[in-house]
Amino acid sequence: MAACIDLMGETLASLARGEALLPLRTVLRLPGQRNMFAAMPAVLGPSIGAKVITVFPDNEGTPFESHIGVVLYFENTNGRLLAIIDASSVTAIRTAAVSGLATRLLANPNARTLAILGSGVQAMTHLEAMCAVRGFTTVRVWSRHLPNAEAFAERARAQHGRTVEVVPTPEAAVRGADVICTTTSSREPIVQSEWVAPGAHINAVGASQATARELDSETVRRARLYVDRRESVMAEAGDFLIPREEGVVDNTHVLGELGEVVLGRVAGRTGPGDVTLFKSLGIAIEDVASARFIYERARELGTGTWVAIGGMR
Ligand code: NDP
């Protein structure tokens, strides 16, 4: 996780320097369902790649994760396909790592209380990422189904040696928290501004469509808002687009991209009382950079499975 947080910092800085090509993602909603099929291509310096995944919120209660697919990684000399990598793991880790970067850049340095809303895949990797960048002494988790929050707390103890307090409402998690991660598939706000303490930092991760959000409009209005990519937020982020539609904020409310903060081109927090907000959507260069990193490590370590794919004359 620590390596991925640094990698995401370099990757988003590359985007800010204009070294990446990426269109908005293509998302096909399956007829009559809320499940989706998505393709996310990108070129990042010498790396070419794409994530191709199904996003099945309906997998809830089945043995399958909600994000399943592959990241394809190519080189730019002969256009060879170099690697096919599990997208579930890459998505789980890189998303939390970007939130880790945002928290490292934007949260108060003495943050001690962490609130996690949701108890799924992203909730667990966010716990790991948050603990990599701040010294939390209290971690609270809320989930819609209490037994899932309890199971999360058990896993957190077993996998990360962390004690996590299970709380019955989002309000009980958010009140007094220094850092708040929203990692749910909710389409309606689960965070109310009146619960958010001055000085808090929020990573809003769960809602990736224009019609879904996890934060109420006032939370967004109050916050200094940072994003992974402006263009994506203007098309895909209900957490921003719904308050904008209501006339609560306008486009100038987006202060900058994380990569611009990394490069020092955009200021972060101005004082300990600011509420800062990172709106995460997830962008393809995060997957391509992760794929390059994994491919290079696999070569060094002699791991992975070699297969002949074709493409030779
Ligand atoms: P999981 O299926 O593992 O977990 C989903 C979580 O959402 C569960 O904790 C569930 O709670 C909760 N949830 C579902 N519906 C609701 C609801 N109506 N109200 C409140 N909570 C709800 O998914 P992931 O952890 O993989 O992903 C979580 C979210 O993050 C998804 O929306 C996903 O699309 C998004 N995501 C965003 C990324 C980004 O880059 N920004 C990347 C990857 C995912 P319970 O189990 O208690 O019902």
mmCIF file of N, CA, C and O in Angstrom, residues 21-25 41-42 229 231-232 284:
data_model
loop_
_atom_site.group_PDB
_atom_site.id
_atom_site.type_symbol
_atom_site.label_atom_id
_atom_site.label_comp_id
_atom_site.label_asym_id
_atom_site.label_seq_id
_atom_site.Cartn_x
_atom_site.Cartn_y
_atom_site.Cartn_z
ATOM 1 N N LEU A 21 -2.844 10.378 -21.778
ATOM 2 C CA LEU A 21 -3.996 10.476 -22.686
ATOM 3 C C LEU A 21 -5.076 9.572 -22.125
ATOM 4 O O LEU A 21 -4.824 8.384 -21.902
ATOM 5 N N LEU A 22 -6.248 10.108 -21.869
ATOM 6 C CA LEU A 22 -7.324 9.203 -21.459
ATOM 7 C C LEU A 22 -8.682 9.836 -21.734
ATOM 8 O O LEU A 22 -8.911 10.980 -21.364
ATOM 9 N N PRO A 23 -9.527 9.079 -22.423
ATOM 10 C CA PRO A 23 -10.884 9.560 -22.647
ATOM 11 C C PRO A 23 -11.714 9.294 -21.396
ATOM 12 O O PRO A 23 -11.261 8.594 -20.487
ATOM 13 N N LEU A 24 -12.915 9.832 -21.345
ATOM 14 C CA LEU A 24 -13.846 9.409 -20.300
ATOM 15 C C LEU A 24 -14.105 7.917 -20.474
ATOM 16 O O LEU A 24 -14.087 7.407 -21.594
ATOM 17 N N ARG A 25 -14.373 7.223 -19.395
ATOM 18 C CA ARG A 25 -14.589 5.777 -19.537
ATOM 19 C C ARG A 25 -15.895 5.489 -20.271
ATOM 20 O O ARG A 25 -16.836 6.286 -20.230
ATOM 21 N N PRO A 41 -9.494 2.869 -21.159
ATOM 22 C CA PRO A 41 -8.162 2.871 -21.767
ATOM 23 C C PRO A 41 -7.356 4.117 -21.379
ATOM 24 O O PRO A 41 -7.934 5.157 -21.063
ATOM 25 N N ALA A 42 -6.034 3.985 -21.460
ATOM 26 C CA ALA A 42 -5.170 5.155 -21.206
ATOM 27 C C ALA A 42 -3.780 4.912 -21.769
ATOM 28 O O ALA A 42 -3.338 3.768 -21.904
ATOM 29 N N ARG A 229 -9.641 13.976 -11.394
ATOM 30 C CA ARG A 229 -9.540 14.581 -12.734
ATOM 31 C C ARG A 229 -10.777 15.445 -12.979
ATOM 32 O O ARG A 229 -11.913 14.959 -12.834
ATOM 33 N N GLU A 231 -12.163 16.700 -15.708
ATOM 34 C CA GLU A 231 -13.069 16.315 -16.792
ATOM 35 C C GLU A 231 -13.991 15.167 -16.354
ATOM 36 O O GLU A 231 -15.186 15.143 -16.697
ATOM 37 N N SER A 232 -13.449 14.236 -15.598
ATOM 38 C CA SER A 232 -14.256 13.109 -15.134
ATOM 39 C C SER A 232 -15.318 13.582 -14.148
ATOM 40 O O SER A 232 -16.476 13.157 -14.199
ATOM 41 N N ALA A 284 -8.251 5.716 -15.466
ATOM 42 C CA ALA A 284 -7.536 4.592 -16.079
ATOM 43 C C ALA A 284 -6.024 4.658 -15.886
ATOM 44 O O ALA A 284 -5.369 3.612 -15.807
#
